[in-house]
Short mmCIF file of C-alpha atoms in Angstrom, two decimals:
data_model
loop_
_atom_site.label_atom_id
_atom_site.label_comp_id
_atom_site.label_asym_id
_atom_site.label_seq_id
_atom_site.Cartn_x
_atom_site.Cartn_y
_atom_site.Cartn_z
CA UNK A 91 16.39 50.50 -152.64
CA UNK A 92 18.95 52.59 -150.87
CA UNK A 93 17.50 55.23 -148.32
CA UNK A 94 18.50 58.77 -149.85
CA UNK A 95 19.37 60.10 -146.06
CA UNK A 96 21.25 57.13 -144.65
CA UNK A 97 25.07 56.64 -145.40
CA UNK A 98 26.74 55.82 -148.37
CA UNK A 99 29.59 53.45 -149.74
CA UNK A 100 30.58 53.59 -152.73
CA UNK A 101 32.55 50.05 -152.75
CA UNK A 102 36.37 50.40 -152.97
CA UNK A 103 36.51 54.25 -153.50
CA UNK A 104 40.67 53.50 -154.25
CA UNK A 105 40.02 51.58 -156.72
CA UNK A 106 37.85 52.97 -158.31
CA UNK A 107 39.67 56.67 -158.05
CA UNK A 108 42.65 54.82 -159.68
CA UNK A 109 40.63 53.41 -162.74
CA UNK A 110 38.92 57.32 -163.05
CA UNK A 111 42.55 58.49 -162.91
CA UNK A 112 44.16 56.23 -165.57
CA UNK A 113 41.46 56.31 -167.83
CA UNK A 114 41.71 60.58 -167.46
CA UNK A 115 45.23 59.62 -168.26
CA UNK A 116 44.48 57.65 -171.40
CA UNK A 117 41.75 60.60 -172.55
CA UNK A 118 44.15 63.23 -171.81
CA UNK A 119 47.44 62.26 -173.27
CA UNK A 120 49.15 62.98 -169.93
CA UNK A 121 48.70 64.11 -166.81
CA UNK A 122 48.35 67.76 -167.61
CA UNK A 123 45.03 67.75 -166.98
CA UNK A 124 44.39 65.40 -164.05
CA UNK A 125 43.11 66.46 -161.24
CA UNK A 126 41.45 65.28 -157.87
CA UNK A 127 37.74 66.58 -159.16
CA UNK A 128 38.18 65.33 -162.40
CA UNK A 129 39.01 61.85 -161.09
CA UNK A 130 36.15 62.55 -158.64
CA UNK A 131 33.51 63.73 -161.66
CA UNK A 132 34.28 60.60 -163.29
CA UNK A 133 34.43 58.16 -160.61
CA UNK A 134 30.73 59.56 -159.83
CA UNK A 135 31.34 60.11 -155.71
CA UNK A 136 32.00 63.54 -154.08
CA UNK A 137 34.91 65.90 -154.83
CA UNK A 138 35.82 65.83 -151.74
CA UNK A 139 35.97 61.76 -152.03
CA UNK A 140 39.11 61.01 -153.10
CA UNK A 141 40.86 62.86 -150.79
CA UNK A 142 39.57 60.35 -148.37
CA UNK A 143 42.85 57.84 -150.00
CA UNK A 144 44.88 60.51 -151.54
CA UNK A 145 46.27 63.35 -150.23
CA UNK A 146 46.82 65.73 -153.25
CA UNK A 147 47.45 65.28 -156.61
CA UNK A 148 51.29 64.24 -156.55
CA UNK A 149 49.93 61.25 -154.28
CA UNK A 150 47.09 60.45 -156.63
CA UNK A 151 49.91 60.33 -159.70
CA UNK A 152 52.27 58.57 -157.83
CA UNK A 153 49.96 56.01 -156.46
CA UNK A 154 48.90 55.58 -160.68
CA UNK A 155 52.23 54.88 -161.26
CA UNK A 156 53.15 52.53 -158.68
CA UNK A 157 50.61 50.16 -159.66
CA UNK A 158 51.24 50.43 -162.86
CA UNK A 159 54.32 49.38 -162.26
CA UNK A 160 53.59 46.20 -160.54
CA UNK A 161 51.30 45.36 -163.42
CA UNK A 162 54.04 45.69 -165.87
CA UNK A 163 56.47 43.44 -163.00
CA UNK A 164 53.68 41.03 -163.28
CA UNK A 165 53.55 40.88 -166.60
CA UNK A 166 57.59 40.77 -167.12
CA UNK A 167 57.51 38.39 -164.72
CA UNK A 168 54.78 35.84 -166.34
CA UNK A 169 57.08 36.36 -169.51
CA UNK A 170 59.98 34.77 -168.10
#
């Protein structure tokens, strides 16, 4: 069991801000709505957290975007 005073990692905090931020997306019907502490409420870590990868929202959103992206040149890709 983890020791409530000693340090914690939440994993791949990225990663896991990225998923929070495109499912947001998905929820929201655009990014109207997104924000760092909303990706940071539903990621479960720290408001402050995600600025740890990201250094405002426009880098957040653009860092969504990129990798969706080079899911959808994977997938184009694959289809060829």
């Amino acid at each position: 069991m983890p020791q409530a005073n000693g340090p914690y990692h939440h994993g791949d905090l990225r990663a896991a801000c990225l998923q929070a931020a495109r499912d947001l997306l998905e929820e929201e019907d655009g990014s109207a709505g997104l924000s760092l502490r909303a990706v940071a409420r539903r990621a479960g870590v720290s408001a402050t957290a995600p600025y740890r990868h990201f250094a405002d929202r426009e880098a957040l959103v653009s860092a969504v975007a990129a990798q969706g992206y080079r899911e959808l040149a994977g997938f184009l890709a694959a289809a060829h």
